Coordinates of C-alpha atoms and ligand atoms in Angstrom, one line a residue:
M613 CA -4.0 -27.7 22.2
A614 CA -0.4 -27.2 22.8
D615 CA 1.0 -29.0 19.8
K616 CA 2.8 -27.8 16.7
N617 CA -0.4 -27.2 14.8
E618 CA -1.7 -24.6 17.2
K619 CA 0.3 -21.5 17.0
S620 CA 1.9 -19.1 14.7
N621 CA 5.4 -18.8 16.1
L622 CA 7.6 -20.3 13.3
D623 CA 11.3 -20.6 13.7
S624 CA 11.9 -19.2 10.2
T625 CA 13.0 -15.7 9.5
K626 CA 12.8 -16.5 5.8
L627 CA 10.3 -14.5 3.8
A628 CA 9.1 -17.3 1.5
T629 CA 8.3 -19.5 4.5
N630 CA 6.5 -16.8 6.4
L631 CA 4.4 -15.8 3.4
V632 CA 3.1 -19.4 3.4
H633 CA 3.0 -20.2 7.1
G634 CA 3.2 -16.9 9.1
G635 CA 0.4 -16.2 11.4
R636 CA -0.9 -19.8 11.4
L637 CA -3.7 -20.4 13.8
R638 CA -5.2 -23.8 13.3
S639 CA -8.4 -24.9 14.9
E640 CA -9.2 -28.2 16.6
Y641 CA -9.8 -29.7 13.2
C642 CA -6.1 -29.2 12.1
E643 CA -7.1 -27.8 8.7
T644 CA -4.3 -27.3 6.2
S645 CA -5.6 -24.1 4.6
E646 CA -6.4 -21.2 6.9
G647 CA -9.9 -21.5 8.4
L648 CA -12.4 -19.0 7.2
F649 CA -14.2 -17.9 10.4
L650 CA -17.2 -16.2 8.8
T651 CA -18.7 -15.2 12.1
S652 CA -19.6 -11.9 13.6
G653 CA -19.9 -13.2 17.2
Y654 CA -18.5 -15.8 19.6
C655 CA -20.2 -17.9 22.3
Y656 CA -19.3 -18.3 26.0
P657 CA -19.7 -21.4 28.1
N658 CA -21.0 -19.3 31.0
A659 CA -21.8 -15.8 32.2
E660 CA -18.5 -15.5 34.1
T661 CA -16.5 -16.2 31.0
A662 CA -18.5 -13.7 29.0
Q663 CA -17.8 -11.1 31.7
A664 CA -14.1 -11.9 31.8
R665 CA -13.6 -11.9 28.0
M666 CA -15.5 -8.7 27.5
A667 CA -13.4 -7.1 30.2
G668 CA -10.2 -8.3 28.6
D669 CA -9.3 -10.3 31.7
E670 CA -9.3 -13.6 29.8
P671 CA -8.1 -14.1 26.2
G672 CA -10.6 -14.9 23.5
F673 CA -12.6 -13.4 20.7
V674 CA -15.7 -11.5 21.5
Y675 CA -16.9 -9.7 18.4
S676 CA -15.5 -9.5 14.8
R677 CA -15.5 -5.7 14.8
Y678 CA -12.8 -6.1 17.5
A679 CA -11.0 -9.2 16.3
N680 CA -11.5 -12.5 14.4
P681 CA -9.3 -15.6 14.0
T682 CA -9.0 -15.3 10.2
I683 CA -8.2 -11.6 10.4
K684 CA -5.8 -12.3 13.2
M685 CA -3.9 -14.7 11.0
L686 CA -3.6 -12.1 8.3
E687 CA -2.4 -9.4 10.8
D688 CA 0.2 -11.8 12.3
K689 CA 1.4 -12.8 8.9
L690 CA 1.7 -9.2 7.7
A691 CA 3.6 -8.2 10.8
M692 CA 6.1 -11.0 10.3
I693 CA 6.6 -10.1 6.6
E694 CA 7.1 -6.4 7.4
G695 CA 9.2 -7.1 10.5
A696 CA 6.7 -5.0 12.5
E697 CA 5.7 -5.7 16.1
S698 CA 2.0 -5.3 15.4
C699 CA -0.5 -5.0 12.6
R700 CA -4.2 -4.1 12.3
C701 CA -6.1 -4.8 9.1
T702 CA -9.0 -2.7 7.8
S703 CA -11.7 -2.9 5.1
S704 CA -9.7 -0.9 2.6
G705 CA -6.4 0.8 2.1
M706 CA -8.1 4.2 2.7
A707 CA -9.6 2.9 5.9
A708 CA -6.1 2.1 7.1
I709 CA -4.6 5.4 6.0
S710 CA -7.4 7.6 7.3
A711 CA -7.1 5.8 10.7
A712 CA -3.4 6.4 10.6
L713 CA -3.9 10.1 10.0
I714 CA -7.0 10.7 12.2
A715 CA -6.5 8.5 15.3
P716 CA -3.1 10.0 16.5
C717 CA -4.2 13.7 16.0
K718 CA -6.1 16.2 18.1
Q719 CA -7.3 19.7 17.4
G720 CA -4.4 22.1 16.8
D721 CA -2.1 19.4 15.5
R722 CA -0.2 19.8 12.3
I723 CA 0.6 17.2 9.5
V724 CA 3.3 17.7 6.9
A725 CA 2.9 15.7 3.7
A726 CA 4.6 15.2 0.4
K727 CA 2.7 16.8 -2.5
A728 CA 2.6 13.7 -4.5
L729 CA 0.1 11.5 -2.7
F730 CA -2.7 9.1 -3.5
G731 CA -5.7 11.3 -4.3
S732 CA -7.9 10.3 -1.4
C733 CA -5.0 11.0 1.1
T734 CA -4.8 14.6 -0.3
W735 CA -8.6 14.9 0.1
I736 CA -8.4 13.8 3.7
L737 CA -5.6 16.3 4.5
K738 CA -7.1 19.2 2.6
N739 CA -10.8 18.8 3.1
L740 CA -11.5 16.6 6.2
M741 CA -8.9 17.2 8.8
P742 CA -9.1 21.1 8.7
K743 CA -12.8 20.8 9.8
F744 CA -11.4 19.4 13.1
G745 CA -8.7 22.0 13.5
I746 CA -5.9 19.8 12.0
E747 CA -3.9 21.6 9.3
A748 CA -1.7 20.1 6.7
E749 CA 1.2 21.6 4.9
F750 CA 2.4 20.1 1.6
V751 CA 6.0 20.1 0.5
D752 CA 7.9 18.8 -2.6
G753 CA 9.0 15.3 -1.6
N754 CA 12.5 15.8 -2.9
D755 CA 13.2 19.2 -1.5
L756 CA 15.0 18.5 1.8
E757 CA 15.3 22.2 2.6
A758 CA 11.5 22.5 2.2
W759 CA 11.1 19.5 4.6
Q760 CA 13.5 21.2 7.1
T761 CA 11.5 24.4 7.0
A762 CA 8.2 22.7 7.3
L763 CA 9.4 20.6 10.2
S764 CA 11.0 23.5 12.1
K765 CA 7.5 24.1 13.4
P766 CA 5.9 21.4 15.7
A767 CA 4.1 18.6 13.8
R768 CA 2.3 15.5 14.9
L769 CA 2.6 13.4 11.7
V770 CA 4.5 13.3 8.4
L771 CA 3.0 11.4 5.4
I772 CA 4.9 10.2 2.4
E773 CA 4.6 7.7 -0.5
S774 CA 7.6 6.3 -2.4
P775 CA 7.4 5.6 -5.2
S776 CA 4.5 7.9 -5.5
N777 CA 1.3 7.8 -7.5
P778 CA 1.1 8.3 -10.5
L779 CA 4.6 9.6 -11.5
L780 CA 6.7 7.3 -9.4
E781 CA 8.7 10.0 -7.6
G782 CA 11.2 8.7 -5.1
V783 CA 11.3 10.2 -1.6
D784 CA 14.3 9.6 0.6
I785 CA 12.6 7.8 3.5
R786 CA 15.6 7.7 5.8
A787 CA 16.3 11.5 5.4
I788 CA 12.6 12.3 6.0
A789 CA 12.5 9.9 9.0
D790 CA 15.5 11.7 10.6
L791 CA 13.9 15.2 10.1
T792 CA 10.6 13.8 11.4
R793 CA 12.2 12.4 14.5
A794 CA 14.1 15.7 15.2
A795 CA 10.7 17.5 14.9
G796 CA 9.1 15.2 17.5
A797 CA 6.7 13.9 14.9
E798 CA 5.9 10.4 13.6
L799 CA 6.5 9.2 10.0
V800 CA 3.7 7.3 8.1
V801 CA 4.8 5.7 4.8
D802 CA 2.3 4.5 2.2
N803 CA 4.3 1.5 0.9
V804 CA 1.8 0.2 -1.7
F805 CA 3.8 0.7 -4.8
A806 CA 7.1 -0.8 -3.5
T807 CA 5.3 -3.7 -1.6
P808 CA 6.7 -5.2 1.6
L809 CA 9.1 -7.2 -0.6
G810 CA 10.7 -4.2 -2.3
Q811 CA 11.1 -1.7 0.6
K812 CA 11.2 -1.8 4.4
P813 CA 10.2 1.7 5.7
L814 CA 10.4 0.6 9.4
E815 CA 14.1 -0.3 8.9
L816 CA 14.6 3.1 7.3
G817 CA 13.2 4.9 10.4
A818 CA 9.5 5.1 9.7
D819 CA 7.1 4.8 12.6
W820 CA 4.1 3.5 10.7
V821 CA 3.7 1.6 7.4
V822 CA 0.3 1.6 5.7
Y823 CA -1.0 -0.6 2.8
S824 CA -3.8 -1.0 0.4
A825 CA -3.8 -4.8 0.4
T826 CA -6.2 -4.5 -2.4
K827 CA -3.2 -4.2 -4.8
H828 CA -0.3 -6.7 -4.9
M829 CA -1.3 -8.6 -1.8
D830 CA -4.6 -9.7 -3.2
G831 CA -3.0 -9.6 -6.6
Q832 CA -6.0 -10.9 -8.5
G833 CA -8.2 -7.9 -8.3
R834 CA -10.9 -9.4 -6.0
V835 CA -11.2 -7.6 -2.7
L836 CA -10.5 -4.4 -0.9
A837 CA -8.3 -4.5 2.2
G838 CA -5.8 -2.4 4.2
A839 CA -3.2 -2.6 6.9
I840 CA -1.4 -0.4 9.5
L841 CA 1.9 -1.7 10.9
G842 CA 4.1 -0.4 13.7
K843 CA 5.1 -0.8 17.3
K844 CA 2.8 -2.8 19.6
E845 CA 2.5 -0.4 22.5
A846 CA 1.7 2.6 20.3
M847 CA -0.6 0.5 18.2
D848 CA -2.6 -0.7 21.2
E849 CA -2.7 2.8 22.6
I850 CA -3.5 4.8 19.5
F851 CA -5.5 2.4 17.3
D852 CA -7.2 -0.2 19.4
S853 CA -10.1 1.9 20.7
Y854 CA -10.2 4.0 17.5
L855 CA -10.7 0.9 15.2
K856 CA -13.0 -0.9 17.7
H857 CA -15.4 2.1 18.0
T858 CA -15.3 3.5 14.5
G859 CA -15.6 0.1 12.9
P860 CA -13.6 -0.1 9.6
A861 CA -13.2 -3.8 10.2
I862 CA -12.3 -6.1 7.3
S863 CA -14.6 -8.9 6.4
P864 CA -13.1 -12.3 7.4
F865 CA -13.8 -13.5 3.9
N866 CA -11.7 -10.6 2.4
A867 CA -9.0 -11.3 5.0
W868 CA -9.0 -15.0 3.9
I869 CA -8.6 -14.0 0.2
I870 CA -5.6 -11.8 1.1
L871 CA -4.1 -14.6 3.2
K872 CA -4.3 -16.9 0.1
G873 CA -2.9 -14.1 -2.1
L874 CA 0.1 -13.6 0.2
E875 CA 1.2 -17.3 -0.3
T876 CA 2.2 -16.4 -3.9
L877 CA 3.2 -12.7 -3.3
E878 CA 6.9 -13.2 -3.8
L879 CA 6.5 -15.3 -7.0
R880 CA 4.0 -12.8 -8.5
V881 CA 5.8 -9.6 -7.5
S882 CA 9.2 -10.7 -8.7
R883 CA 7.8 -11.9 -12.0
M884 CA 5.8 -8.6 -12.4
N885 CA 9.0 -6.6 -11.6
Q886 CA 11.1 -8.5 -14.2
T887 CA 8.5 -8.0 -16.9
A888 CA 8.1 -4.4 -16.0
A889 CA 11.8 -3.8 -16.3
K890 CA 11.8 -5.3 -19.8
L891 CA 8.7 -3.5 -20.9
A892 CA 10.0 -0.1 -19.6
D893 CA 13.1 -0.5 -21.7
F894 CA 11.1 -1.4 -24.8
I895 CA 8.6 1.5 -24.3
A896 CA 11.4 4.1 -23.6
D897 CA 12.9 3.4 -27.0
H898 CA 9.7 3.9 -29.0
P899 CA 9.5 7.1 -31.1
A900 CA 6.0 7.9 -29.8
V901 CA 7.3 8.2 -26.2
A902 CA 8.7 11.4 -24.7
A903 CA 9.7 9.9 -21.4
V904 CA 9.4 6.8 -19.2
R905 CA 9.6 6.9 -15.4
Y906 CA 10.6 3.5 -14.0
P907 CA 12.5 3.3 -10.6
G908 CA 14.7 0.6 -12.0
R909 CA 16.0 2.7 -14.9
K910 CA 19.1 4.9 -14.6
D911 CA 17.4 7.8 -16.4
H912 CA 14.8 8.1 -13.5
P913 CA 15.5 11.5 -11.8
H914 CA 15.4 9.7 -8.4
Y915 CA 17.4 6.6 -9.4
D916 CA 19.9 7.2 -6.5
I917 CA 17.2 7.3 -3.9
F918 CA 15.7 4.0 -5.2
Q919 CA 19.1 2.4 -5.2
K920 CA 19.4 3.2 -1.5
Q921 CA 16.0 2.0 -0.3
Q922 CA 14.2 -0.2 -2.8
S923 CA 15.4 -3.6 -3.9
E924 CA 13.7 -3.8 -7.3
G925 CA 12.2 -1.4 -9.8
G926 CA 8.6 -2.4 -9.0
S927 CA 5.7 -3.2 -11.3
L928 CA 4.5 0.3 -12.1
I929 CA 5.7 2.5 -15.0
A930 CA 4.7 6.0 -16.0
I931 CA 4.8 6.9 -19.6
S932 CA 4.7 10.3 -21.3
L933 CA 3.5 10.5 -24.9
K934 CA 5.0 13.0 -27.3
G935 CA 1.5 13.5 -28.8
G936 CA -0.1 14.5 -25.5
K937 CA -3.6 13.4 -24.5
E938 CA -4.7 12.4 -28.1
S939 CA -1.8 10.1 -28.4
A940 CA -2.3 8.7 -24.9
F941 CA -5.9 7.9 -25.7
K942 CA -4.8 6.2 -28.9
L943 CA -2.4 4.1 -27.0
L944 CA -5.0 3.0 -24.5
N945 CA -7.6 2.3 -27.2
N946 CA -5.3 0.3 -29.4
L947 CA -4.1 -2.1 -26.7
N948 CA -5.6 -5.5 -26.8
I949 CA -4.2 -7.6 -23.9
V950 CA -3.5 -4.6 -21.7
T951 CA -6.8 -3.5 -20.1
I952 CA -7.9 0.0 -19.3
S953 CA -8.4 0.2 -15.5
N954 CA -7.4 2.4 -12.6
N955 CA -6.6 -0.5 -10.3
L956 CA -3.0 -1.8 -9.9
G957 CA -1.0 -4.7 -8.6
D958 CA -3.3 -7.1 -10.5
A959 CA -2.3 -10.3 -12.4
K960 CA -3.7 -8.5 -15.4
T961 CA -1.7 -5.6 -16.9
L962 CA -3.7 -2.5 -16.4
I963 CA -3.3 1.0 -17.8
C964 CA -4.9 4.4 -17.0
H965 CA -4.8 8.0 -18.0
P966 CA -4.5 9.8 -14.6
T967 CA -5.6 13.3 -15.5
T968 CA -8.9 12.1 -16.8
T969 CA -9.5 9.4 -14.2
T970 CA -7.7 8.9 -10.9
H971 CA -6.3 12.5 -10.7
R972 CA -9.2 14.3 -12.5
T973 CA -10.0 16.4 -9.5
L974 CA -6.6 18.0 -9.2
S975 CA -6.6 21.7 -10.1
D976 CA -4.2 22.8 -12.9
E977 CA -1.9 24.2 -10.2
E978 CA -1.9 21.0 -8.2
K979 CA -1.1 19.0 -11.4
A980 CA 1.7 21.4 -12.3
D981 CA 3.0 21.1 -8.7
V982 CA 3.5 17.3 -9.1
G983 CA 4.6 17.5 -12.8
L984 CA 1.5 15.8 -14.0
N985 CA -0.1 16.6 -17.4
D986 CA -2.3 15.0 -20.1
S987 CA 0.6 13.3 -21.7
W988 CA 1.1 10.8 -18.9
V989 CA -0.3 7.3 -18.6
R990 CA 0.3 4.9 -15.7
L991 CA 0.9 1.2 -16.3
S992 CA 0.6 -1.6 -13.8
V993 CA 2.4 -4.7 -15.2
G994 CA 0.8 -8.1 -14.5
L995 CA 1.7 -11.7 -15.1
E996 CA 1.2 -12.1 -18.9
H997 CA 4.1 -13.3 -21.0
P998 CA 6.5 -10.3 -21.6
D999 CA 6.6 -11.0 -25.3
D1000 CA 2.9 -10.6 -25.6
L1001 CA 2.9 -7.4 -23.7
I1002 CA 5.8 -6.0 -25.8
A1003 CA 3.9 -7.0 -29.0
D1004 CA 0.7 -5.3 -27.7
F1005 CA 2.6 -2.1 -26.9
S1006 CA 4.5 -2.2 -30.1
K1007 CA 1.2 -2.2 -32.1
A1008 CA -0.6 0.4 -29.9
L1009 CA 2.4 2.8 -29.7
N1010 CA 2.7 2.7 -33.5
A1011 CA -1.0 3.7 -33.6
A1012 CA -0.2 6.5 -31.2
L1013 CA 2.6 8.0 -33.3
Ligands
PLP360 C1 -5.0 2.0 -3.9 C2 -4.1 2.8 -3.0 C3 -4.6 3.4 -1.8 C4 -6.0 3.2 -1.4 O1 -6.3 1.8 -1.1 P1 -7.8 1.2 -1.3 O2 -7.6 -0.2 -0.9 O3 -8.3 1.4 -2.7 O4 -8.7 2.0 -0.3 C5 -3.8 4.2 -1.1 N1 -2.5 4.4 -1.5 C6 -2.0 3.9 -2.7 C7 -0.6 4.3 -3.0 C8 -2.8 3.1 -3.5 O5 -2.3 2.7 -4.6

């Protein structure tokens, strides 16, 4: 079928068009919406074809742990959006990030990472990789001298997150990319908080971008999904066999959900970001609040870094309460529209208290290292009307005074 319905290659370089049409792979039925190929296997017309397809001598799907048409549409769409040569999707964000850390490394390799990371990334680097002789060193994401020192010794990978979880630290991606390259290592950027709309790590010199598509890409809190993006040749070489044989494949159903989520990504994320900017300003002025961290606010300690590399302030806000944990709990318990949950990037505005939930396993020293204490809450702003969210916060912050 060599007609305009068949293939993905659109002429557009425009994000809005690619979010809707990118990766299109229509079947013989010319369906409008992406087909959901809920199948584990594929059939062959004869034994010769089976042999040729399994050997890779002939194109075609052979097994959904390797590839699937619905998943391929998602991978191609994400690659277009990110401006990457290649993408592989996985069953969760952590499946993508763990693959990105494990697959390239061998015994004796070294990884340098920023201290402020998603909790499970820290666990992998501290507890899993050393069992296989791969050591990690952690540095303050903003201390360029510390990066220089850490990268004066050979390293295989560097891992950073910007803005980071939960305190929204900014890390200078271009500066770290330059140091990484000079050290002969490769830079992996967890871009979940910024989203592909807000920040383009590959353009800033990163080698790999990883996502939890569970967050803004789904955007409605339904399914888990992850993605790794980067250069095609390296992707094929490093990740093809790893993903095929270890099997963190995404369900075609979940891939289809993310495909539908991506159609509205720009609309949702830009609305969330606008509301977050308003809400951050309101919250920062409240007497119960000691500090607000929002990348779009000039009082953020890393505002200059965000101005260089991130187009909007994002949908996440960190808030420190003057009254510490007691006040933070009162805030959470007195909110009505805003829901207590550790997820983020959802249409619903969600709030959590990191030191008793997402970051409860950090030692006191580790918390101090990233500046985290009981006074902080993390807010993920959703799609409700900003006036309602402000009213909800006004009432709950008054109760937290
Ligand atoms: C949620 C998240 C992850 C993990 O993704 P899952 O889909 O939950 O496995 C990794 N990094 C960041 C920054 C996240 O927010």
